Amino acid sequence: MNPHRQLQRRLGVFDATSIGLGSMLGAGVFVVFSPAAGLAGQFLVLAVLLAAAVAYCNAVASAELAARYPASGGTYVYGRQRLGEWPGFLAGWGFVSGKSASCAAMALTFGHYMAPDYAVPVAVAAVVSLTAVNLFGITRTALLTRVLLCFVVAVLLFVAVAAFVGPHPTWAVAADGGPGAGGTAAGGLGGVLPAAGLMFFAFAGYARIATLGEEVKDPARTIPRAILAALGAAFVIYLGLALLLQNHLPDGRLAATDVPLLDAVLHSRLAAGAPLVQAGAAAASLGALLALITGVGRTTLAMARERDLPAALAKVGGQHTVPFVAELAVAAVVILLLLTTDVMAVVGFSSFGVLIYYAITNAAAFTLEKHPPHAPRWLNVAGFGGYLLLAFTLPPASVLGMAAVLAAGVAVRFLVVRLRR
């Protein structure tokens, strides 16, 4: 078995787009509108537009770089190639450590949807099952992603129809002056930026496509198309849901509920379909978890190839040509987090690491000699500044927690490099 064996190019545009969109339509789409509405109020749509603009900066940067460097690892590879070893390491370490916590959180979310009293065992079972799917090859991963994605999209369409047909009882009662009809006014223009940050994290999964660059057919053509198609589809879905929810539920009620999509159905003529929404949320969290595990495994593979992680993690083999050691290691770490930590308390710090990852993506893209008309160089500057701004508007605990993780990784790498020399 050759530890340096390359992965096989098996994914077309449709498969790659499905994996990206499956990442963006995770459990977040079922809950994010409430906290975002609480912050932005009637300006919720503006927050969605701003989040999409920031995401577009990174999407086109990722597309340019992935087409030029079609290898597993995403921004870890781009940072090393364009900026140097240390920026690349920061991106890779931030992604692997932060997204491992995100994997555990998504698995636990699935567990809570399926069996609240046994959430952790169900979450562990989900991680084991999805890792097994990944070990059967990237085409099996893409197939399961498509199945889950089709179901989730169907559920979201059902929610959209329910919100559209109404009736809209809260508005009617409010018009008659009924007490507490529509809830209290929520948010405002000053909350648009933090609301945009929430919305951005809800549909920023297109980067999963870039981490799979080594397994995509004709990457120079496929990756840019898949990234932009996935982002465009997610934008249409999020914007459409934001408009429909605001029309169906007043800002106060939308901000107050923990389950906005479920609430929209319960307050419609299609209330009998509420269990379908709960099933859709469970499927969405499972699809996002599948894409997360795959992306973290490929970045781990890339870092091991450069000896920024133990070299044994770089082994590729088996009938389906998969990075099986990296996949199993990621699963082990996620299960360990589930069994030993308060996952939801830990996951907050991952946001800071991911924003640093995206900032490095834009910095790397800025160094490219040529840029297509739809991705001028100034977009890289805007993206870099936007991601740093979002990063340092996060809660201090998240910033300090991830900064400590990044510093620990830098210190260990520094010592290892010194010892090797």
CSV table of C-alpha atoms in Angstrom, one decimal:
chain,number,residue,atom,x,y,z
A,1,MET,CA,0.0,0.0,0.0
A,2,ASN,CA,1.5,3.3,-1.1
A,3,PRO,CA,1.0,6.0,1.6
A,4,HIS,CA,1.4,8.7,-1.0
A,5,ARG,CA,-1.2,7.3,-3.3
A,6,GLN,CA,-3.5,9.9,-4.9
A,7,LEU,CA,-7.2,9.9,-4.5
A,8,GLN,CA,-9.3,9.2,-7.6
A,9,ARG,CA,-11.2,11.9,-9.6
A,10,ARG,CA,-14.8,10.6,-9.5
A,11,LEU,CA,-17.0,13.6,-8.8
A,12,GLY,CA,-18.7,15.6,-11.5
A,13,VAL,CA,-20.4,19.0,-11.3
A,14,PHE,CA,-23.7,17.6,-9.9
A,15,ASP,CA,-22.0,15.5,-7.2
A,16,ALA,CA,-19.8,18.3,-6.1
A,17,THR,CA,-22.6,20.8,-6.0
A,18,SER,CA,-24.7,18.4,-4.0
A,19,ILE,CA,-22.0,18.0,-1.4
A,20,GLY,CA,-21.6,21.8,-1.1
A,21,LEU,CA,-25.3,22.5,-0.9
A,22,GLY,CA,-25.8,19.6,1.5
A,23,SER,CA,-23.3,21.4,3.8
A,24,MET,CA,-25.1,24.7,3.5
A,25,LEU,CA,-28.6,23.3,4.2
A,26,GLY,CA,-27.7,21.7,7.6
A,27,ALA,CA,-29.6,22.1,10.8
A,28,GLY,CA,-28.8,25.8,10.7
A,29,VAL,CA,-31.5,26.5,8.1
A,30,PHE,CA,-34.1,25.3,10.5
A,31,VAL,CA,-33.1,27.6,13.4
A,32,VAL,CA,-31.0,30.5,12.2
A,33,PHE,CA,-33.8,32.8,11.2
A,34,SER,CA,-34.9,33.3,14.8
A,35,PRO,CA,-31.7,34.7,16.3
A,36,ALA,CA,-31.0,36.6,13.1
A,37,ALA,CA,-34.5,38.2,13.3
A,38,GLY,CA,-33.9,39.0,17.0
A,39,LEU,CA,-30.8,41.0,16.0
A,40,ALA,CA,-31.9,42.6,12.7
A,41,GLY,CA,-35.7,42.7,13.1
A,42,GLN,CA,-37.4,44.0,10.0
A,43,PHE,CA,-33.9,44.2,8.3
A,44,LEU,CA,-33.6,40.4,8.3
A,45,VAL,CA,-33.5,40.4,4.5
A,46,LEU,CA,-30.7,42.9,4.5
A,47,ALA,CA,-28.7,40.6,6.8
A,48,VAL,CA,-29.2,37.8,4.3
A,49,LEU,CA,-28.0,39.9,1.4
A,50,LEU,CA,-24.9,41.1,3.4
A,51,ALA,CA,-24.1,37.5,4.4
A,52,ALA,CA,-24.4,36.4,0.7
A,53,ALA,CA,-22.1,39.3,-0.4
A,54,VAL,CA,-19.4,38.3,2.1
A,55,ALA,CA,-19.8,34.6,1.2
A,56,TYR,CA,-19.5,35.5,-2.5
A,57,CYS,CA,-16.1,37.0,-1.9
A,58,ASN,CA,-14.8,33.8,-0.4
A,59,ALA,CA,-16.6,31.6,-2.9
A,60,VAL,CA,-14.9,33.1,-6.0
A,61,ALA,CA,-11.5,33.1,-4.2
A,62,SER,CA,-11.9,29.4,-3.3
A,63,ALA,CA,-13.0,28.7,-6.9
A,64,GLU,CA,-10.0,30.4,-8.4
A,65,LEU,CA,-7.5,28.7,-6.1
A,66,ALA,CA,-9.1,25.2,-6.2
A,67,ALA,CA,-9.0,25.3,-10.0
A,68,ARG,CA,-5.3,26.1,-9.9
A,69,TYR,CA,-4.4,23.7,-7.0
A,70,PRO,CA,-6.8,20.8,-7.3
A,71,ALA,CA,-5.6,18.8,-4.3
A,72,SER,CA,-7.2,17.7,-1.1
A,73,GLY,CA,-7.0,20.2,1.7
A,74,GLY,CA,-8.5,23.4,0.5
A,75,THR,CA,-7.1,26.6,2.0
A,76,TYR,CA,-4.4,24.7,3.8
A,77,VAL,CA,-2.9,23.9,0.4
A,78,TYR,CA,-3.6,27.4,-1.0
A,79,GLY,CA,-2.0,29.1,2.0
A,80,ARG,CA,1.2,27.0,1.7
A,81,GLN,CA,1.5,27.5,-2.0
A,82,ARG,CA,0.8,31.3,-2.1
A,83,LEU,CA,1.7,32.6,1.3
A,84,GLY,CA,4.0,30.2,3.0
A,85,GLU,CA,4.1,27.3,5.4
A,86,TRP,CA,2.9,29.2,8.5
A,87,PRO,CA,-0.3,30.8,7.0
A,88,GLY,CA,-1.1,27.4,5.5
A,89,PHE,CA,-0.7,25.7,8.8
A,90,LEU,CA,-2.9,28.3,10.6
A,91,ALA,CA,-5.6,27.7,8.0
A,92,GLY,CA,-5.4,23.9,8.2
A,93,TRP,CA,-5.1,23.7,12.0
A,94,GLY,CA,-8.0,26.2,12.5
A,95,PHE,CA,-10.1,24.2,10.1
A,96,VAL,CA,-9.3,20.7,11.5
A,97,SER,CA,-9.6,21.7,15.2
A,98,GLY,CA,-12.7,23.9,14.8
A,99,LYS,CA,-14.6,21.7,12.4
A,100,SER,CA,-14.0,18.6,14.6
A,101,ALA,CA,-15.9,20.4,17.3
A,102,SER,CA,-18.6,21.3,14.7
A,103,CYS,CA,-18.8,17.6,13.7
A,104,ALA,CA,-19.5,16.7,17.4
A,105,ALA,CA,-22.1,19.5,17.7
A,106,MET,CA,-23.9,18.5,14.5
A,107,ALA,CA,-23.9,14.8,15.6
A,108,LEU,CA,-25.4,15.8,18.9
A,109,THR,CA,-28.0,18.0,17.2
A,110,PHE,CA,-29.0,14.9,15.2
A,111,GLY,CA,-29.2,12.9,18.4
A,112,HIS,CA,-31.5,15.5,20.0
A,113,TYR,CA,-33.8,15.4,17.0
A,114,MET,CA,-34.0,11.6,16.9
A,115,ALA,CA,-34.0,10.6,20.6
A,116,PRO,CA,-33.5,13.4,23.1
A,117,ASP,CA,-33.1,11.0,26.0
A,118,TYR,CA,-30.3,9.1,24.3
A,119,ALA,CA,-28.8,11.9,22.3
A,120,VAL,CA,-25.1,11.1,22.9
A,121,PRO,CA,-25.4,7.3,22.0
A,122,VAL,CA,-27.4,8.2,18.8
A,123,ALA,CA,-24.8,10.9,17.9
A,124,VAL,CA,-21.9,8.4,18.3
A,125,ALA,CA,-23.8,5.9,16.1
A,126,ALA,CA,-24.3,8.6,13.5
A,127,VAL,CA,-20.6,9.3,13.4
A,128,VAL,CA,-19.7,5.6,13.1
A,129,SER,CA,-22.3,5.0,10.4
A,130,LEU,CA,-21.3,8.0,8.3
A,131,THR,CA,-17.6,7.2,8.6
A,132,ALA,CA,-18.4,3.7,7.3
A,133,VAL,CA,-20.1,5.3,4.3
A,134,ASN,CA,-17.0,7.4,3.7
A,135,LEU,CA,-14.8,4.4,3.8
A,136,PHE,CA,-16.8,2.9,0.9
A,137,GLY,CA,-15.6,5.8,-1.3
A,138,ILE,CA,-16.4,9.3,-2.3
A,139,THR,CA,-19.1,8.2,-4.7
A,140,ARG,CA,-21.1,6.6,-1.8
A,141,THR,CA,-20.7,9.8,0.1
A,142,ALA,CA,-22.1,11.8,-2.8
A,143,LEU,CA,-25.0,9.3,-3.2
A,144,LEU,CA,-26.1,9.5,0.4
A,145,THR,CA,-25.7,13.3,0.3
A,146,ARG,CA,-28.0,13.5,-2.7
A,147,VAL,CA,-30.6,11.4,-1.0
A,148,LEU,CA,-30.6,13.5,2.2
A,149,LEU,CA,-30.5,16.7,0.2
A,150,CYS,CA,-33.5,15.8,-1.9
A,151,PHE,CA,-35.5,15.1,1.2
A,152,VAL,CA,-34.4,18.4,2.9
A,153,VAL,CA,-35.2,20.5,-0.1
A,154,ALA,CA,-38.6,18.9,-0.3
A,155,VAL,CA,-39.2,19.7,3.3
A,156,LEU,CA,-38.1,23.3,2.8
A,157,LEU,CA,-40.5,23.6,-0.2
A,158,PHE,CA,-43.3,22.4,2.0
A,159,VAL,CA,-42.4,25.0,4.7
A,160,ALA,CA,-42.4,27.7,2.0
A,161,VAL,CA,-45.8,26.6,0.7
A,162,ALA,CA,-47.2,26.6,4.3
A,163,ALA,CA,-45.8,30.1,5.0
A,164,PHE,CA,-47.2,31.3,1.7
A,165,VAL,CA,-50.8,30.0,1.9
A,166,GLY,CA,-51.2,31.0,5.6
A,167,PRO,CA,-53.5,32.0,7.1
A,168,HIS,CA,-51.5,34.6,8.9
A,169,PRO,CA,-53.4,34.8,12.2
A,170,THR,CA,-50.8,36.8,14.0
A,171,TRP,CA,-51.1,39.7,11.6
A,172,ALA,CA,-54.9,39.6,11.6
A,173,VAL,CA,-55.0,39.6,15.4
A,174,ALA,CA,-52.5,42.4,15.6
A,175,ALA,CA,-54.6,44.5,13.2
A,176,ASP,CA,-57.5,44.3,15.6
A,177,GLY,CA,-55.3,45.5,18.4
A,178,GLY,CA,-55.3,42.2,20.3
A,179,PRO,CA,-52.9,42.0,23.2
A,180,GLY,CA,-49.6,40.3,22.5
A,181,ALA,CA,-50.7,39.3,19.0
A,182,GLY,CA,-47.5,39.6,17.2
A,183,GLY,CA,-44.9,39.7,20.0
A,184,THR,CA,-42.7,42.6,20.8
A,185,ALA,CA,-40.7,44.4,18.2
A,186,ALA,CA,-37.3,42.8,17.6
A,187,GLY,CA,-33.9,44.0,16.6
A,188,GLY,CA,-33.0,46.8,14.2
A,189,LEU,CA,-30.5,48.2,11.8
A,190,GLY,CA,-27.7,48.1,14.4
A,191,GLY,CA,-28.1,44.3,14.6
A,192,VAL,CA,-27.7,43.7,10.9
A,193,LEU,CA,-23.9,43.0,11.0
A,194,PRO,CA,-24.1,40.3,13.8
A,195,ALA,CA,-27.2,38.9,12.1
A,196,ALA,CA,-25.3,38.7,8.9
A,197,GLY,CA,-22.5,36.8,10.7
A,198,LEU,CA,-25.1,34.2,11.9
A,199,MET,CA,-26.5,33.9,8.4
A,200,PHE,CA,-23.1,33.6,6.9
A,201,PHE,CA,-22.2,30.6,9.1
A,202,ALA,CA,-25.5,29.0,8.1
A,203,PHE,CA,-24.6,28.8,4.5
A,204,ALA,CA,-20.8,28.8,4.3
A,205,GLY,CA,-20.4,25.1,3.5
A,206,TYR,CA,-19.4,25.6,-0.2
A,207,ALA,CA,-15.7,25.4,1.0
A,208,ARG,CA,-16.3,21.6,1.4
A,209,ILE,CA,-16.1,21.4,-2.4
A,210,ALA,CA,-12.6,22.9,-2.4
A,211,THR,CA,-11.3,20.4,0.2
A,212,LEU,CA,-12.3,17.6,-2.2
A,213,GLY,CA,-10.3,19.1,-5.1
A,214,GLU,CA,-8.3,15.9,-5.6
A,215,GLU,CA,-11.5,13.8,-6.2
A,216,VAL,CA,-13.2,16.1,-8.8
A,217,LYS,CA,-13.1,15.5,-12.5
A,218,ASP,CA,-11.8,18.3,-14.7
A,219,PRO,CA,-11.2,20.5,-11.6
A,220,ALA,CA,-10.5,23.7,-13.5
A,221,ARG,CA,-14.0,23.6,-14.9
A,222,THR,CA,-16.0,21.6,-12.3
A,223,ILE,CA,-14.9,23.3,-9.0
A,224,PRO,CA,-15.8,26.9,-9.9
A,225,ARG,CA,-19.1,25.8,-11.4
A,226,ALA,CA,-20.0,23.7,-8.4
A,227,ILE,CA,-19.0,26.3,-5.8
A,228,LEU,CA,-21.0,29.1,-7.5
A,229,ALA,CA,-24.0,26.8,-8.2
A,230,ALA,CA,-24.2,25.6,-4.6
A,231,LEU,CA,-23.8,29.2,-3.2
A,232,GLY,CA,-26.4,30.5,-5.7
A,233,ALA,CA,-28.9,27.8,-4.8
A,234,ALA,CA,-28.4,28.3,-1.0
A,235,PHE,CA,-28.8,32.1,-1.4
A,236,VAL,CA,-32.2,31.7,-3.2
A,237,ILE,CA,-33.4,29.3,-0.5
A,238,TYR,CA,-32.3,31.4,2.4
A,239,LEU,CA,-33.6,34.7,0.9
A,240,GLY,CA,-36.9,33.1,-0.1
A,241,LEU,CA,-37.5,31.6,3.4
A,242,ALA,CA,-36.6,35.0,5.0
A,243,LEU,CA,-39.2,36.8,2.9
A,244,LEU,CA,-41.9,34.2,3.5
A,245,LEU,CA,-41.2,33.9,7.2
A,246,GLN,CA,-41.3,37.7,7.7
A,247,ASN,CA,-44.6,37.8,5.8
A,248,HIS,CA,-46.1,34.9,7.7
A,249,LEU,CA,-44.8,35.6,11.3
A,250,PRO,CA,-44.3,39.1,12.8
A,251,ASP,CA,-40.8,40.0,13.8
A,252,GLY,CA,-41.5,39.5,17.5
A,253,ARG,CA,-42.9,36.0,17.1
A,254,LEU,CA,-40.1,35.0,14.6
A,255,ALA,CA,-37.5,36.2,17.0
A,256,ALA,CA,-39.1,34.5,20.0
A,257,THR,CA,-39.4,31.0,18.7
A,258,ASP,CA,-36.6,28.4,18.8
A,259,VAL,CA,-38.1,26.5,15.8
A,260,PRO,CA,-39.1,29.1,13.2
A,261,LEU,CA,-39.8,26.7,10.3
A,262,LEU,CA,-41.8,24.4,12.5
A,263,ASP,CA,-43.6,27.4,13.9
A,264,ALA,CA,-44.4,28.6,10.4
A,265,VAL,CA,-46.0,25.3,9.6
A,266,LEU,CA,-47.9,25.0,12.9
A,267,HIS,CA,-49.5,28.4,12.2
A,268,SER,CA,-50.7,27.4,8.7
A,269,ARG,CA,-53.4,25.3,7.1
A,270,LEU,CA,-50.7,22.6,6.7
A,271,ALA,CA,-50.1,22.1,10.4
A,272,ALA,CA,-50.6,18.4,10.1
A,273,GLY,CA,-47.2,18.2,8.3
A,274,ALA,CA,-45.2,19.4,11.4
A,275,PRO,CA,-43.6,16.0,11.9
A,276,LEU,CA,-42.2,16.2,8.4
A,277,VAL,CA,-40.3,19.4,9.4
A,278,GLN,CA,-38.8,17.7,12.4
A,279,ALA,CA,-37.7,14.8,10.1
A,280,GLY,CA,-36.2,17.3,7.6
A,281,ALA,CA,-34.2,19.0,10.4
A,282,ALA,CA,-32.8,15.6,11.4
A,283,ALA,CA,-31.9,14.7,7.8
A,284,ALA,CA,-30.3,18.2,7.3
A,285,SER,CA,-28.1,17.7,10.3
A,286,LEU,CA,-27.1,14.3,9.1
A,287,GLY,CA,-26.2,15.6,5.6
A,288,ALA,CA,-24.1,18.4,7.1
A,289,LEU,CA,-22.3,16.0,9.4
A,290,LEU,CA,-21.5,13.8,6.4
A,291,ALA,CA,-19.9,16.7,4.5
A,292,LEU,CA,-18.1,17.9,7.6
A,293,ILE,CA,-16.5,14.6,8.3
A,294,THR,CA,-15.4,14.3,4.7
A,295,GLY,CA,-13.9,17.7,4.6
A,296,VAL,CA,-12.0,17.4,7.9
A,297,GLY,CA,-10.7,14.0,6.8
A,298,ARG,CA,-9.3,15.4,3.5
A,299,THR,CA,-7.7,18.4,5.2
A,300,THR,CA,-6.1,16.0,7.8
A,301,LEU,CA,-4.8,14.0,4.8
A,302,ALA,CA,-3.2,17.1,3.3
A,303,MET,CA,-1.6,18.2,6.5
A,304,ALA,CA,-0.2,14.7,7.1
A,305,ARG,CA,1.3,14.7,3.6
A,306,GLU,CA,3.3,17.8,4.6
A,307,ARG,CA,4.1,16.3,8.0
A,308,ASP,CA,2.1,19.1,9.8
A,309,LEU,CA,0.2,16.1,11.3
A,310,PRO,CA,1.6,12.6,11.9
A,311,ALA,CA,2.6,11.1,8.6
A,312,ALA,CA,0.6,7.9,9.2
A,313,LEU,CA,-2.6,9.9,8.6
A,314,ALA,CA,-1.6,10.3,5.0
A,315,LYS,CA,-2.1,6.7,4.1
A,316,VAL,CA,-4.5,6.2,1.2
A,317,GLY,CA,-5.6,2.7,0.2
A,318,GLY,CA,-8.3,0.1,0.0
A,319,GLN,CA,-10.6,-0.9,-2.8
A,320,HIS,CA,-12.2,2.5,-2.9
A,321,THR,CA,-9.0,4.6,-2.6
A,322,VAL,CA,-9.9,6.5,0.5
A,323,PRO,CA,-7.8,8.2,3.2
A,324,PHE,CA,-8.9,5.6,5.7
A,325,VAL,CA,-6.5,6.4,8.5
A,326,ALA,CA,-7.4,10.1,8.5
A,327,GLU,CA,-11.1,9.2,8.3
A,328,LEU,CA,-10.9,6.9,11.3
A,329,ALA,CA,-8.8,9.4,13.3
A,330,VAL,CA,-11.4,12.1,12.7
A,331,ALA,CA,-14.2,9.8,13.8
A,332,ALA,CA,-12.3,8.9,17.0
A,333,VAL,CA,-11.7,12.6,17.9
A,334,VAL,CA,-15.3,13.4,17.3
A,335,ILE,CA,-16.6,10.5,19.4
A,336,LEU,CA,-14.1,11.5,22.2
A,337,LEU,CA,-15.5,15.0,22.2
A,338,LEU,CA,-19.0,13.6,22.4
A,339,LEU,CA,-18.2,11.4,25.3
A,340,THR,CA,-16.0,13.8,27.4
A,341,THR,CA,-17.0,17.4,26.8
A,342,ASP,CA,-20.0,19.7,26.7
A,343,VAL,CA,-20.0,19.9,22.9
A,344,MET,CA,-22.3,22.9,22.6
A,345,ALA,CA,-20.1,24.9,24.9
A,346,VAL,CA,-16.9,24.0,23.0
A,347,VAL,CA,-18.2,24.5,19.4
A,348,GLY,CA,-18.5,28.3,19.8
A,349,PHE,CA,-14.8,28.8,19.4
A,350,SER,CA,-14.8,27.1,16.0
A,351,SER,CA,-16.4,30.2,14.3
A,352,PHE,CA,-13.2,32.2,14.9
A,353,GLY,CA,-11.0,29.6,13.4
A,354,VAL,CA,-13.2,29.2,10.3
A,355,LEU,CA,-13.2,33.0,9.8
A,356,ILE,CA,-9.4,33.1,10.0
A,357,TYR,CA,-9.4,30.2,7.5
A,358,TYR,CA,-11.5,32.2,5.0
A,359,ALA,CA,-9.4,35.3,5.5
A,360,ILE,CA,-6.3,33.3,4.5
A,361,THR,CA,-8.2,32.1,1.4
A,362,ASN,CA,-8.8,35.7,0.3
A,363,ALA,CA,-5.2,36.6,1.0
A,364,ALA,CA,-4.0,33.7,-1.0
A,365,ALA,CA,-6.3,34.5,-3.9
A,366,PHE,CA,-5.0,38.1,-3.9
A,367,THR,CA,-1.6,36.9,-4.9
A,368,LEU,CA,-2.8,35.2,-8.1
A,369,GLU,CA,-1.5,36.9,-11.2
A,370,LYS,CA,-4.8,36.8,-13.2
A,371,HIS,CA,-8.4,37.2,-12.0
A,372,PRO,CA,-11.6,36.5,-14.0
A,373,PRO,CA,-14.1,39.4,-14.6
A,374,HIS,CA,-16.5,38.1,-12.0
A,375,ALA,CA,-13.8,38.0,-9.3
A,376,PRO,CA,-11.7,41.1,-9.4
A,377,ARG,CA,-8.8,41.5,-7.0
A,378,TRP,CA,-10.6,44.1,-4.9
A,379,LEU,CA,-13.0,41.4,-3.9
A,380,ASN,CA,-10.2,39.6,-2.1
A,381,VAL,CA,-9.4,42.8,-0.1
A,382,ALA,CA,-13.1,43.2,0.8
A,383,GLY,CA,-13.4,39.5,1.7
A,384,PHE,CA,-10.2,39.6,3.9
A,385,GLY,CA,-11.4,42.7,5.7
A,386,GLY,CA,-14.9,41.4,6.1
A,387,TYR,CA,-13.8,38.1,7.6
A,388,LEU,CA,-11.5,39.7,10.1
A,389,LEU,CA,-14.3,42.1,11.1
A,390,LEU,CA,-16.7,39.2,11.7
A,391,ALA,CA,-14.0,37.3,13.5
A,392,PHE,CA,-13.4,40.0,16.1
A,393,THR,CA,-17.0,40.8,16.6
A,394,LEU,CA,-17.5,37.3,18.0
A,395,PRO,CA,-18.0,36.9,21.7
A,396,PRO,CA,-14.6,37.3,23.5
A,397,ALA,CA,-14.8,33.7,24.9
A,398,SER,CA,-14.9,32.3,21.3
A,399,VAL,CA,-12.0,34.5,20.2
A,400,LEU,CA,-9.8,33.7,23.2
A,401,GLY,CA,-10.7,30.0,23.1
A,402,MET,CA,-9.8,29.5,19.5
A,403,ALA,CA,-6.7,31.8,19.8
A,404,ALA,CA,-5.4,29.5,22.5
A,405,VAL,CA,-6.0,26.4,20.3
A,406,LEU,CA,-4.2,28.1,17.3
A,407,ALA,CA,-1.3,29.2,19.6
A,408,ALA,CA,-0.9,25.6,21.0
A,409,GLY,CA,-0.8,24.3,17.4
A,410,VAL,CA,1.8,26.9,16.4
A,411,ALA,CA,4.0,26.1,19.5
A,412,VAL,CA,3.9,22.3,18.8
A,413,ARG,CA,4.7,22.8,15.1
A,414,PHE,CA,7.6,25.2,16.0
A,415,LEU,CA,9.1,22.6,18.3
A,416,VAL,CA,8.7,19.8,15.9
A,417,VAL,CA,10.3,21.8,13.0
A,418,ARG,CA,13.3,22.7,15.3
A,419,LEU,CA,13.8,19.1,16.3
A,420,ARG,CA,13.7,17.9,12.7
A,421,ARG,CA,16.3,20.5,11.7
